[in-house]
PDB file of C-alpha atoms and ligand atoms in Angstrom:
ATOM      1  CA  UNK L1314     110.365  84.314  71.974  1.00 94.00           C
ATOM      2  CA  UNK L1315     107.154  84.194  73.919  1.00 97.00           C
ATOM      3  CA  UNK L1316     107.003  88.068  75.684  1.00 98.00           C
ATOM      4  CA  UNK L1317     105.098  89.543  78.367  1.00 98.00           C
ATOM      5  CA  UNK L1318     104.917  92.889  79.630  1.00 98.00           C
ATOM      6  CA  UNK L1319     103.889  94.768  82.628  1.00 98.00           C
ATOM      7  CA  UNK L1320     102.127  97.641  82.045  1.00 98.00           C
ATOM      8  CA  UNK L1321     102.004 101.003  84.790  1.00 97.00           C
ATOM      9  CA  UNK L1322     103.000 104.548  84.869  1.00 97.00           C
ATOM     10  CA  UNK L1323     104.989 104.980  86.003  1.00 94.00           C
ATOM     11  CA  UNK L1324     106.342 101.439  85.360  1.00 95.00           C
ATOM     12  CA  UNK L1325     110.541 102.316  85.346  1.00 93.00           C
ATOM     13  CA  UNK L1326     111.332 101.093  89.361  1.00 91.00           C
ATOM     14  CA  UNK L1327     108.748  97.831  88.111  1.00 95.00           C
ATOM     15  CA  UNK L1328     110.634  94.786  89.889  1.00 96.00           C
ATOM     16  CA  UNK L1329     108.827  92.851  87.921  1.00 98.00           C
ATOM     17  CA  UNK L1330     110.910  92.201  84.716  1.00 98.00           C
ATOM     18  CA  UNK L1331     113.151  91.149  87.386  1.00 97.00           C
ATOM     19  CA  UNK L1332     111.379  89.063  89.089  1.00 98.00           C
ATOM     20  CA  UNK L1333     109.732  86.945  86.302  1.00 98.00           C
ATOM     21  CA  UNK L1334     112.985  86.677  84.616  1.00 98.00           C
ATOM     22  CA  UNK L1335     113.990  84.796  87.158  1.00 98.00           C
ATOM     23  CA  UNK L1336     110.640  83.296  87.859  1.00 98.00           C
ATOM     24  CA  UNK L1337     111.820  81.755  83.514  1.00 98.00           C
ATOM     25  CA  UNK L1338     115.266  80.942  84.959  1.00 98.00           C
ATOM     26  CA  UNK L1339     114.354  78.337  87.827  1.00 98.00           C
ATOM     27  CA  UNK L1340     111.510  76.855  85.288  1.00 98.00           C
ATOM     28  CA  UNK L1341     113.264  76.246  82.439  1.00 97.00           C
ATOM     29  CA  UNK L1342     110.500  78.701  80.704  1.00 97.00           C
ATOM     30  CA  UNK L1343     111.909  80.674  77.120  1.00 97.00           C
ATOM     31  CA  UNK L1344     110.221  84.629  77.865  1.00 97.00           C
ATOM     32  CA  UNK L1345     111.029  88.103  77.724  1.00 97.00           C
ATOM     33  CA  UNK L1346     109.379  90.560  79.872  1.00 98.00           C
ATOM     34  CA  UNK L1347     110.016  93.941  79.675  1.00 98.00           C
ATOM     35  CA  UNK L1348     108.109  97.438  80.706  1.00 98.00           C
ATOM     36  CA  UNK L1349     105.732  99.612  78.504  1.00 98.00           C
ATOM     37  CA  UNK L1350     104.580 103.179  80.013  1.00 98.00           C
ATOM     38  CA  UNK L1351     101.840 104.462  77.738  1.00 98.00           C
ATOM     39  CA  UNK L1352     100.522 107.419  78.625  1.00 97.00           C
ATOM     40  CA  UNK L1353      97.200 107.280  80.516  1.00 94.00           C
ATOM     41  CA  UNK L1354      94.626 107.998  77.546  1.00 97.00           C
ATOM     42  CA  UNK L1355      96.683 105.679  75.499  1.00 98.00           C
ATOM     43  CA  UNK L1356      96.969 102.293  77.665  1.00 98.00           C
ATOM     44  CA  UNK L1357      93.422 100.659  75.986  1.00 98.00           C
ATOM     45  CA  UNK L1358      95.139 101.130  72.041  1.00 98.00           C
ATOM     46  CA  UNK L1359      98.620  99.847  73.904  1.00 98.00           C
ATOM     47  CA  UNK L1360      97.401  96.536  75.422  1.00 98.00           C
ATOM     48  CA  UNK L1361      95.431  95.932  71.653  1.00 98.00           C
ATOM     49  CA  UNK L1362      99.431  96.801  69.954  1.00 98.00           C
ATOM     50  CA  UNK L1363     100.354  94.549  71.930  1.00 98.00           C
ATOM     51  CA  UNK L1364      98.379  91.646  71.836  1.00 98.00           C
ATOM     52  CA  UNK L1365      98.508  92.582  67.895  1.00 97.00           C
ATOM     53  CA  UNK L1366     102.122  91.644  67.689  1.00 97.00           C
ATOM     54  CA  UNK L1367     102.491  88.475  69.236  1.00 97.00           C
ATOM     55  CA  UNK L1368     101.827  89.399  73.061  1.00 98.00           C
ATOM     56  CA  UNK L1369     101.222  86.250  75.385  1.00 98.00           C
ATOM     57  CA  UNK L1370     100.618  87.534  78.442  1.00 98.00           C
ATOM     58  CA  UNK L1371     100.752  91.227  80.714  1.00 98.00           C
ATOM     59  CA  UNK L1372     100.997  92.722  83.991  1.00 98.00           C
ATOM     60  CA  UNK L1373      98.413  95.688  84.725  1.00 98.00           C
ATOM     61  CA  UNK L1374      99.779  97.605  87.532  1.00 96.00           C
ATOM     62  CA  UNK L1375      98.434 101.436  88.873  1.00 93.00           C
ATOM     63  CA  UNK L1376      96.550 103.092  87.212  1.00 95.00           C
ATOM     64  CA  UNK L1377      95.115 100.544  84.345  1.00 97.00           C
ATOM     65  CA  UNK L1378      94.083  97.877  86.908  1.00 97.00           C
ATOM     66  CA  UNK L1379      90.591  99.288  86.499  1.00 96.00           C
ATOM     67  CA  UNK L1380      90.951  99.932  82.925  1.00 97.00           C
ATOM     68  CA  UNK L1381      91.356  96.619  82.137  1.00 98.00           C
ATOM     69  CA  UNK L1382      89.037  95.442  83.637  1.00 98.00           C
ATOM     70  CA  UNK L1383      86.945  97.046  80.861  1.00 98.00           C
ATOM     71  CA  UNK L1384      88.866  95.687  78.264  1.00 98.00           C
ATOM     72  CA  UNK L1385      89.484  91.974  78.194  1.00 98.00           C
ATOM     73  CA  UNK L1386      87.030  89.213  76.357  1.00 98.00           C
ATOM     74  CA  UNK L1387      86.775  87.231  79.536  1.00 98.00           C
ATOM     75  CA  UNK L1388      87.076  87.331  83.708  1.00 98.00           C
ATOM     76  CA  UNK L1389      87.932  84.974  85.896  1.00 97.00           C
ATOM     77  CA  UNK L1390      85.644  84.794  88.658  1.00 96.00           C
ATOM     78  CA  UNK L1391      88.405  86.440  91.474  1.00 95.00           C
ATOM     79  CA  UNK L1392      89.120  89.210  88.946  1.00 97.00           C
ATOM     80  CA  UNK L1393      85.062  90.060  88.659  1.00 96.00           C
ATOM     81  CA  UNK L1394      84.938  89.636  92.694  1.00 95.00           C
ATOM     82  CA  UNK L1395      88.092  92.195  92.710  1.00 96.00           C
ATOM     83  CA  UNK L1396      86.579  94.472  89.560  1.00 96.00           C
ATOM     84  CA  UNK L1397      89.989  94.848  88.673  1.00 96.00           C
ATOM     85  CA  UNK L1398      92.686  92.635  85.900  1.00 98.00           C
ATOM     86  CA  UNK L1399      96.460  93.140  87.030  1.00 97.00           C
ATOM     87  CA  UNK L1400      97.066  89.733  84.375  1.00 98.00           C
ATOM     88  CA  UNK L1401      95.974  89.191  81.014  1.00 98.00           C
ATOM     89  CA  UNK L1402      96.743  85.976  78.939  1.00 98.00           C
ATOM     90  CA  UNK L1403      95.925  85.255  75.138  1.00 98.00           C
ATOM     91  CA  UNK L1404      94.503  81.682  75.369  1.00 96.00           C
ATOM     92  CA  UNK L1405      95.234  79.349  72.642  1.00 94.00           C
ATOM     93  CA  UNK L1406      91.962  80.561  71.437  1.00 95.00           C
ATOM     94  CA  UNK L1407      92.418  83.881  71.027  1.00 95.00           C
ATOM     95  CA  UNK L1408      90.933  85.162  73.840  1.00 97.00           C
ATOM     96  CA  UNK L1409      92.210  87.914  76.173  1.00 98.00           C
ATOM     97  CA  UNK L1410      91.416  86.571  80.110  1.00 98.00           C
ATOM     98  CA  UNK L1411      92.099  89.139  83.139  1.00 98.00           C
ATOM     99  CA  UNK L1412      92.391  87.624  86.212  1.00 98.00           C
ATOM    100  CA  UNK L1413      93.427  89.199  89.275  1.00 98.00           C
ATOM    101  CA  UNK L1414      96.123  87.516  91.357  1.00 98.00           C
ATOM    102  CA  UNK L1415      96.541  90.433  94.216  1.00 97.00           C
ATOM    103  CA  UNK L1416      94.686  89.117  96.800  1.00 97.00           C
ATOM    104  CA  UNK L1417      95.946  85.101  96.416  1.00 98.00           C
ATOM    105  CA  UNK L1418      99.626  86.826  96.722  1.00 98.00           C
ATOM    106  CA  UNK L1419      98.626  88.347  99.729  1.00 98.00           C
ATOM    107  CA  UNK L1420      97.298  85.478 101.147  1.00 98.00           C
ATOM    108  CA  UNK L1421     100.544  82.785  99.971  1.00 98.00           C
ATOM    109  CA  UNK L1422     102.625  85.349 101.593  1.00 98.00           C
ATOM    110  CA  UNK L1423     100.962  86.183 104.791  1.00 98.00           C
ATOM    111  CA  UNK L1424     101.155  81.998 105.030  1.00 98.00           C
ATOM    112  CA  UNK L1425     104.343  81.778 104.133  1.00 97.00           C
ATOM    113  CA  UNK L1426     105.487  84.113 106.919  1.00 97.00           C
ATOM    114  CA  UNK L1427     103.442  81.827 109.398  1.00 97.00           C
ATOM    115  CA  UNK L1428     100.028  83.499 110.033  1.00 98.00           C
ATOM    116  CA  UNK L1429      96.809  81.421 111.180  1.00 97.00           C
ATOM    117  CA  UNK L1430      93.944  82.956 109.063  1.00 98.00           C
ATOM    118  CA  UNK L1431      90.962  80.467 110.674  1.00 98.00           C
ATOM    119  CA  UNK L1432      89.423  81.776 112.853  1.00 98.00           C
ATOM    120  CA  UNK L1433      91.408  84.538 113.345  1.00 98.00           C
ATOM    121  CA  UNK L1434      90.100  88.563 114.082  1.00 98.00           C
ATOM    122  CA  UNK L1435      91.287  90.824 111.190  1.00 98.00           C
ATOM    123  CA  UNK L1436      91.611  94.378 110.850  1.00 98.00           C
ATOM    124  CA  UNK L1437      91.546  96.009 106.938  1.00 98.00           C
ATOM    125  CA  UNK L1438      92.482  99.159 106.900  1.00 98.00           C
ATOM    126  CA  UNK L1439      91.746 100.927 103.446  1.00 98.00           C
ATOM    127  CA  UNK L1440      89.213 100.456 101.080  1.00 97.00           C
ATOM    128  CA  UNK L1441      90.299 101.466  98.000  1.00 94.00           C
ATOM    129  CA  UNK L1442      91.638  98.818  94.928  1.00 92.00           C
ATOM    130  CA  UNK L1443      94.202  97.553  96.825  1.00 94.00           C
ATOM    131  CA  UNK L1444      91.686  96.825  99.811  1.00 96.00           C
ATOM    132  CA  UNK L1445      89.029  95.146  97.572  1.00 95.00           C
ATOM    133  CA  UNK L1446      91.156  93.270  96.034  1.00 95.00           C
ATOM    134  CA  UNK L1447      92.143  90.939  99.532  1.00 97.00           C
ATOM    135  CA  UNK L1448      88.604  90.601 100.763  1.00 97.00           C
ATOM    136  CA  UNK L1449      87.205  88.135  98.982  1.00 96.00           C
ATOM    137  CA  UNK L1450      91.029  85.008  99.365  1.00 97.00           C
ATOM    138  CA  UNK L1451      91.255  87.106 102.709  1.00 98.00           C
ATOM    139  CA  UNK L1452      86.847  85.268 103.385  1.00 98.00           C
ATOM    140  CA  UNK L1453      88.700  81.984 102.127  1.00 97.00           C
ATOM    141  CA  UNK L1454      89.996  81.304 104.733  1.00 98.00           C
ATOM    142  CA  UNK L1455      87.263  81.418 107.081  1.00 98.00           C
ATOM    143  CA  UNK L1456      88.626  84.365 109.807  1.00 98.00           C
ATOM    144  CA  UNK L1457      86.449  84.295 112.673  1.00 98.00           C
ATOM    145  CA  UNK L1458      85.765  88.454 112.300  1.00 98.00           C
ATOM    146  CA  UNK L1459      86.968  90.453 109.833  1.00 98.00           C
ATOM    147  CA  UNK L1460      87.013  94.473 109.796  1.00 98.00           C
ATOM    148  CA  UNK L1461      87.056  96.833 107.388  1.00 98.00           C
ATOM    149  CA  UNK L1462      87.881 100.589 108.496  1.00 98.00           C
ATOM    150  CA  UNK L1463      88.837 103.494 106.299  1.00 98.00           C
ATOM    151  CA  UNK L1464      89.024 107.160 106.910  1.00 97.00           C
ATOM    152  CA  UNK L1465      86.020 107.885 104.428  1.00 98.00           C
ATOM    153  CA  UNK L1466      83.484 105.981 106.341  1.00 98.00           C
ATOM    154  CA  UNK L1467      80.895 104.886 103.592  1.00 98.00           C
ATOM    155  CA  UNK L1468      83.201 102.824 101.205  1.00 98.00           C
ATOM    156  CA  UNK L1469      84.146 100.676 103.656  1.00 98.00           C
ATOM    157  CA  UNK L1470      80.476 100.592 104.392  1.00 98.00           C
ATOM    158  CA  UNK L1471      80.071  99.948 100.663  1.00 98.00           C
ATOM    159  CA  UNK L1472      82.725  97.108 100.501  1.00 97.00           C
ATOM    160  CA  UNK L1473      81.511  95.643 103.231  1.00 98.00           C
ATOM    161  CA  UNK L1474      77.950  94.882 102.233  1.00 98.00           C
ATOM    162  CA  UNK L1475      79.280  93.938  98.867  1.00 97.00           C
ATOM    163  CA  UNK L1476      81.603  91.434 100.514  1.00 97.00           C
ATOM    164  CA  UNK L1477      79.503  89.780 103.529  1.00 97.00           C
ATOM    165  CA  UNK L1478      77.875  87.095 101.387  1.00 97.00           C
ATOM    166  CA  UNK L1479      81.383  85.673 101.663  1.00 97.00           C
ATOM    167  CA  UNK L1480      81.612  86.020 105.000  1.00 98.00           C
ATOM    168  CA  UNK L1481      81.344  87.486 108.724  1.00 98.00           C
ATOM    169  CA  UNK L1482      82.454  91.276 106.929  1.00 98.00           C
ATOM    170  CA  UNK L1483      81.884  94.262 108.689  1.00 98.00           C
ATOM    171  CA  UNK L1484      83.072  98.388 108.458  1.00 98.00           C
ATOM    172  CA  UNK L1485      83.373 100.185 111.720  1.00 98.00           C
ATOM    173  CA  UNK L1486      84.954 103.670 112.214  1.00 98.00           C
ATOM    174  CA  UNK L1487      88.696 103.990 113.128  1.00 98.00           C
ATOM    175  CA  UNK L1488      87.274 105.115 116.756  1.00 97.00           C
ATOM    176  CA  UNK L1489      84.745 102.550 116.835  1.00 96.00           C
ATOM    177  CA  UNK L1490      87.351 100.159 116.503  1.00 98.00           C
ATOM    178  CA  UNK L1491      88.061  97.815 119.631  1.00 94.00           C
ATOM    179  CA  UNK L1492      90.591  94.967 120.241  1.00 85.00           C
ATOM    180  CA  UNK L1493      91.973  92.518 120.118  1.00 96.00           C
ATOM    181  CA  UNK L1494      92.852  91.610 116.454  1.00 98.00           C
ATOM    182  CA  UNK L1495      95.175  89.132 115.519  1.00 98.00           C
ATOM    183  CA  UNK L1496      96.299  90.634 112.740  1.00 98.00           C
ATOM    184  CA  UNK L1497      96.297  93.900 110.839  1.00 98.00           C
ATOM    185  CA  UNK L1498      96.309  94.635 107.013  1.00 98.00           C
ATOM    186  CA  UNK L1499      97.543  97.816 106.160  1.00 98.00           C
ATOM    187  CA  UNK L1500      95.493  98.419 102.235  1.00 97.00           C
ATOM    188  CA  UNK L1501      95.870 102.452 102.315  1.00 97.00           C
ATOM    189  CA  UNK L1502      98.185 103.995 100.278  1.00 92.00           C
ATOM    190  CA  UNK L1503      98.876 106.341 103.280  1.00 92.00           C
ATOM    191  CA  UNK L1504     103.021 105.720 104.084  1.00 84.00           C
ATOM    192  CA  UNK L1505     103.499 107.007 100.279  1.00 82.00           C
ATOM    193  CA  UNK L1506     103.071 110.014 101.987  1.00 86.00           C
ATOM    194  CA  UNK L1507     104.971 109.309 104.863  1.00 84.00           C
ATOM    195  CA  UNK L1508     101.088 109.544 106.873  1.00 92.00           C
ATOM    196  CA  UNK L1509      99.758 106.727 108.975  1.00 96.00           C
ATOM    197  CA  UNK L1510      96.520 105.693 109.250  1.00 97.00           C
ATOM    198  CA  UNK L1511      94.436 106.928 112.222  1.00 97.00           C
ATOM    199  CA  UNK L1512      94.558 104.287 114.125  1.00 97.00           C
ATOM    200  CA  UNK L1513      94.460 103.942 118.092  1.00 97.00           C
ATOM    201  CA  UNK L1514      98.240 102.636 119.162  1.00 97.00           C
ATOM    202  CA  UNK L1515      95.892 100.915 122.007  1.00 97.00           C
ATOM    203  CA  UNK L1516      94.714  98.765 119.450  1.00 98.00           C
ATOM    204  CA  UNK L1517      99.124  97.266 118.772  1.00 97.00           C
ATOM    205  CA  UNK L1518     100.085  94.084 121.238  1.00 95.00           C
ATOM    206  CA  UNK L1519     103.434  92.359 121.023  1.00 95.00           C
ATOM    207  CA  UNK L1520     100.965  89.276 119.176  1.00 96.00           C
ATOM    208  CA  UNK L1521      99.815  90.787 116.944  1.00 98.00           C
ATOM    209  CA  UNK L1522     101.039  90.720 113.126  1.00 98.00           C
ATOM    210  CA  UNK L1523     101.368  93.348 111.205  1.00 98.00           C
ATOM    211  CA  UNK L1524     100.625  93.591 107.740  1.00 98.00           C
ATOM    212  CA  UNK L1525     101.848  96.911 104.857  1.00 97.00           C
ATOM    213  CA  UNK L1526     101.182  95.875 101.447  1.00 96.00           C
ATOM    214  CA  UNK L1527     103.377  98.681 100.327  1.00 94.00           C
ATOM    215  CA  UNK L1528     107.152  97.874 100.664  1.00 92.00           C
ATOM    216  CA  UNK L1529     110.652 100.009 100.482  1.00 87.00           C
ATOM    217  CA  UNK L1530     114.413  99.898 101.208  1.00 87.00           C
ATOM    218  CA  UNK L1531     113.694 100.452 104.670  1.00 90.00           C
ATOM    219  CA  UNK L1532     110.671  99.826 106.884  1.00 93.00           C
ATOM    220  CA  UNK L1533     107.319 101.961 105.967  1.00 94.00           C
ATOM    221  CA  UNK L1534     105.349 104.778 108.086  1.00 95.00           C
ATOM    222  CA  UNK L1535     102.940 101.949 109.585  1.00 96.00           C
ATOM    223  CA  UNK L1536     105.304  99.109 110.295  1.00 96.00           C
ATOM    224  CA  UNK L1537     108.377 101.947 112.442  1.00 96.00           C
ATOM    225  CA  UNK L1538     104.754 103.507 114.023  1.00 97.00           C
ATOM    226  CA  UNK L1539     103.746  99.323 114.831  1.00 98.00           C
ATOM    227  CA  UNK L1540     107.192  98.289 116.146  1.00 98.00           C
ATOM    228  CA  UNK L1541     107.229 101.564 118.117  1.00 97.00           C
ATOM    229  CA  UNK L1542     104.065 100.070 119.770  1.00 97.00           C
ATOM    230  CA  UNK L1543     105.138  96.992 120.454  1.00 96.00           C
ATOM    231  CA  UNK L1544     104.215  94.914 117.338  1.00 97.00           C
ATOM    232  CA  UNK L1545     107.131  91.879 116.893  1.00 95.00           C
ATOM    233  CA  UNK L1546     105.995  90.922 113.606  1.00 97.00           C
ATOM    234  CA  UNK L1547     105.986  93.117 110.755  1.00 98.00           C
ATOM    235  CA  UNK L1548     105.700  92.249 107.113  1.00 97.00           C
ATOM    236  CA  UNK L1549     106.149  94.492 104.191  1.00 96.00           C
ATOM    237  CA  UNK L1550     103.968  94.164 100.709  1.00 96.00           C
ATOM    238  CA  UNK L1551     107.727  92.596  98.807  1.00 97.00           C
ATOM    239  CA  UNK L1552     106.273  88.945  99.711  1.00 98.00           C
ATOM    240  CA  UNK L1553     102.860  90.181  98.504  1.00 98.00           C
ATOM    241  CA  UNK L1554     104.742  91.543  94.967  1.00 98.00           C
ATOM    242  CA  UNK L1555     106.757  88.000  94.491  1.00 98.00           C
ATOM    243  CA  UNK L1556     103.749  85.750  94.862  1.00 98.00           C
ATOM    244  CA  UNK L1557     101.039  87.434  93.116  1.00 98.00           C
ATOM    245  CA  UNK L1558     104.185  87.783  90.742  1.00 98.00           C
ATOM    246  CA  UNK L1559     103.753  83.626  90.606  1.00 98.00           C
ATOM    247  CA  UNK L1560     100.471  83.693  90.723  1.00 98.00           C
ATOM    248  CA  UNK L1561      99.876  84.873  86.942  1.00 98.00           C
ATOM    249  CA  UNK L1562     103.260  82.944  85.821  1.00 98.00           C
ATOM    250  CA  UNK L1563     101.301  80.122  86.318  1.00 98.00           C
ATOM    251  CA  UNK L1564      98.194  81.441  84.532  1.00 98.00           C
ATOM    252  CA  UNK L1565     100.656  81.621  81.425  1.00 98.00           C
ATOM    253  CA  UNK L1566     102.605  79.220  81.859  1.00 98.00           C
ATOM    254  CA  UNK L1567     100.862  76.175  83.804  1.00 97.00           C
ATOM    255  CA  UNK L1568     104.349  75.795  85.648  1.00 98.00           C
ATOM    256  CA  UNK L1569     104.497  77.341  89.093  1.00 98.00           C
ATOM    257  CA  UNK L1570     107.959  79.103  90.391  1.00 98.00           C
ATOM    258  CA  UNK L1571     109.412  78.536  93.812  1.00 98.00           C
ATOM    259  CA  UNK L1572     109.452  82.254  95.550  1.00 98.00           C
ATOM    260  CA  UNK L1573     111.829  81.524  98.255  1.00 97.00           C
ATOM    261  CA  UNK L1574     114.850  82.659  96.618  1.00 97.00           C
ATOM    262  CA  UNK L1575     113.933  84.960  94.562  1.00 98.00           C
ATOM    263  CA  UNK L1576     112.415  87.187  97.276  1.00 97.00           C
ATOM    264  CA  UNK L1577     115.735  87.052  98.472  1.00 97.00           C
ATOM    265  CA  UNK L1578     117.686  87.642  95.770  1.00 96.00           C
ATOM    266  CA  UNK L1579     115.264  90.863  95.175  1.00 96.00           C
ATOM    267  CA  UNK L1580     115.647  91.886  98.626  1.00 94.00           C
ATOM    268  CA  UNK L1581     119.545  91.733  97.566  1.00 94.00           C
ATOM    269  CA  UNK L1582     118.449  93.729  94.560  1.00 91.00           C
ATOM    270  CA  UNK L1583     116.530  96.538  96.847  1.00 89.00           C
ATOM    271  CA  UNK L1584     119.650  96.057  98.792  1.00 86.00           C
ATOM    272  CA  UNK L1585     116.929  95.520 102.438  1.00 83.00           C
ATOM    273  CA  UNK L1586     119.266  92.505 102.709  1.00 75.00           C
TER     274      UNK L1586
HETATM  275  P1  ATR A 407      94.801 101.599  95.694  1.00 65.00           P
HETATM  276  O1  ATR A 407      94.224 101.043  94.648  1.00 65.00           O
HETATM  277  O2  ATR A 407      95.671 101.310  96.131  1.00 65.00           O
HETATM  278  O3  ATR A 407      93.669 100.284  97.154  1.00 65.00           O
HETATM  279  P2  ATR A 407      92.713 103.905  96.602  1.00 65.00           P
HETATM  280  O4  ATR A 407      91.929 103.088  95.571  1.00 65.00           O
HETATM  281  O5  ATR A 407      93.289 105.231  95.765  1.00 65.00           O
HETATM  282  O6  ATR A 407      94.578 102.659  96.323  1.00 65.00           O
HETATM  283  O7  ATR A 407      92.952 103.644  98.075  1.00 65.00           O
HETATM  284  C1  ATR A 407      93.829 104.013  98.743  1.00 65.00           C
HETATM  285  C2  ATR A 407      93.279 104.161 100.141  1.00 65.00           C
HETATM  286  O8  ATR A 407      93.868 104.557 100.956  1.00 65.00           O
HETATM  287  C3  ATR A 407      91.428 104.600 100.501  1.00 65.00           C
HETATM  288  O9  ATR A 407      91.018 103.978 101.611  1.00 65.00           O
HETATM  289  C4  ATR A 407      91.974 105.554 100.793  1.00 65.00           C
HETATM  290  O10 ATR A 407      91.487 106.063 102.630  1.00 65.00           O
HETATM  291  P3  ATR A 407      89.916 107.407 101.376  1.00 65.00           P
HETATM  292  O11 ATR A 407      88.745 105.813 100.945  1.00 65.00           O
HETATM  293  O12 ATR A 407      89.467 107.748 102.542  1.00 65.00           O
HETATM  294  O13 ATR A 407      90.531 108.524 100.391  1.00 65.00           O
HETATM  295  C5  ATR A 407      93.365 105.657 101.935  1.00 65.00           C
HETATM  296  N1  ATR A 407      94.584 106.658 102.718  1.00 65.00           N
HETATM  297  C6  ATR A 407      95.300 107.043 101.395  1.00 65.00           C
HETATM  298  N2  ATR A 407      95.669 108.073 102.372  1.00 65.00           N
HETATM  299  C7  ATR A 407      95.014 108.075 103.567  1.00 65.00           C
HETATM  300  C8  ATR A 407      95.524 108.409 105.476  1.00 65.00           C
HETATM  301  N3  ATR A 407      96.593 110.174 105.067  1.00 65.00           N
HETATM  302  N4  ATR A 407      95.082 107.770 106.071  1.00 65.00           N
HETATM  303  C9  ATR A 407      94.689 107.514 106.256  1.00 65.00           C
HETATM  304  N5  ATR A 407      94.021 106.536 104.171  1.00 65.00           N
HETATM  305  C10 ATR A 407      94.586 106.811 103.354  1.00 65.00           C
END
């Protein structure tokens, strides 16, 4: 049977096996999908061993995405732009192809929530790996403006400079931000520590869409905060998780699974509904 897995550390709580097993069942693909948690300095060896032993493809998550970028034979254009690889496929001619489906997953999830990206003013919080992966797919949707704000302003400036050939992207400090924005995407890891990015509450209004790439069984700190300040449309990163997986599954199997039912089952599994 064709073998796939996700590499991460820690990875025990990954939902990827659950998601891909449902995709396989739905599309009647015969495959198995597991977990691998190599020591941080043993990822390269573990990756090689997996493919030497007949693995067909894998996902890569924290903290290995940047390293995976350097280990594959060939990169897709979107992985090259993202500077990170979350999906690897062994092609029929034996080439390890590195791809990145995170940004496509974000955009697909935003669209499935009915968020309009064309001509919109987007505020992207954070300038780490998650922000980098999102930039090209967001700019491809032709927003009127995309502003990056980050605690360490120089990192936001560097990202804006790197992507300004793709669209109207600029960097501003949190203090400089002036609304109204149509959509705020939180790509920071602040919610992981229950912290908030230092965003002025005045930027939140009833018609704004709020997206937090993080997710949990209950609202993230950022979503709770945004709701308290009047945001009516809030979304967490669970949909993005399922959409990036669907995109990876399509890369591997050449068949696109449906995501709605799988997202519902995942929510039930997490106790969200
Ligand atoms: P990832 O790959 O998930 O993007 P990362 O590359 O470590 O992770 O980036 C984390 C991002 O969250 C950074 O933009 C970080 O800001 P700094 O560049 O200033 O470190 C941001 N971040 C983390 N904790 C934060 C907090 N409490 N407030 C605001 N931003 C925070």
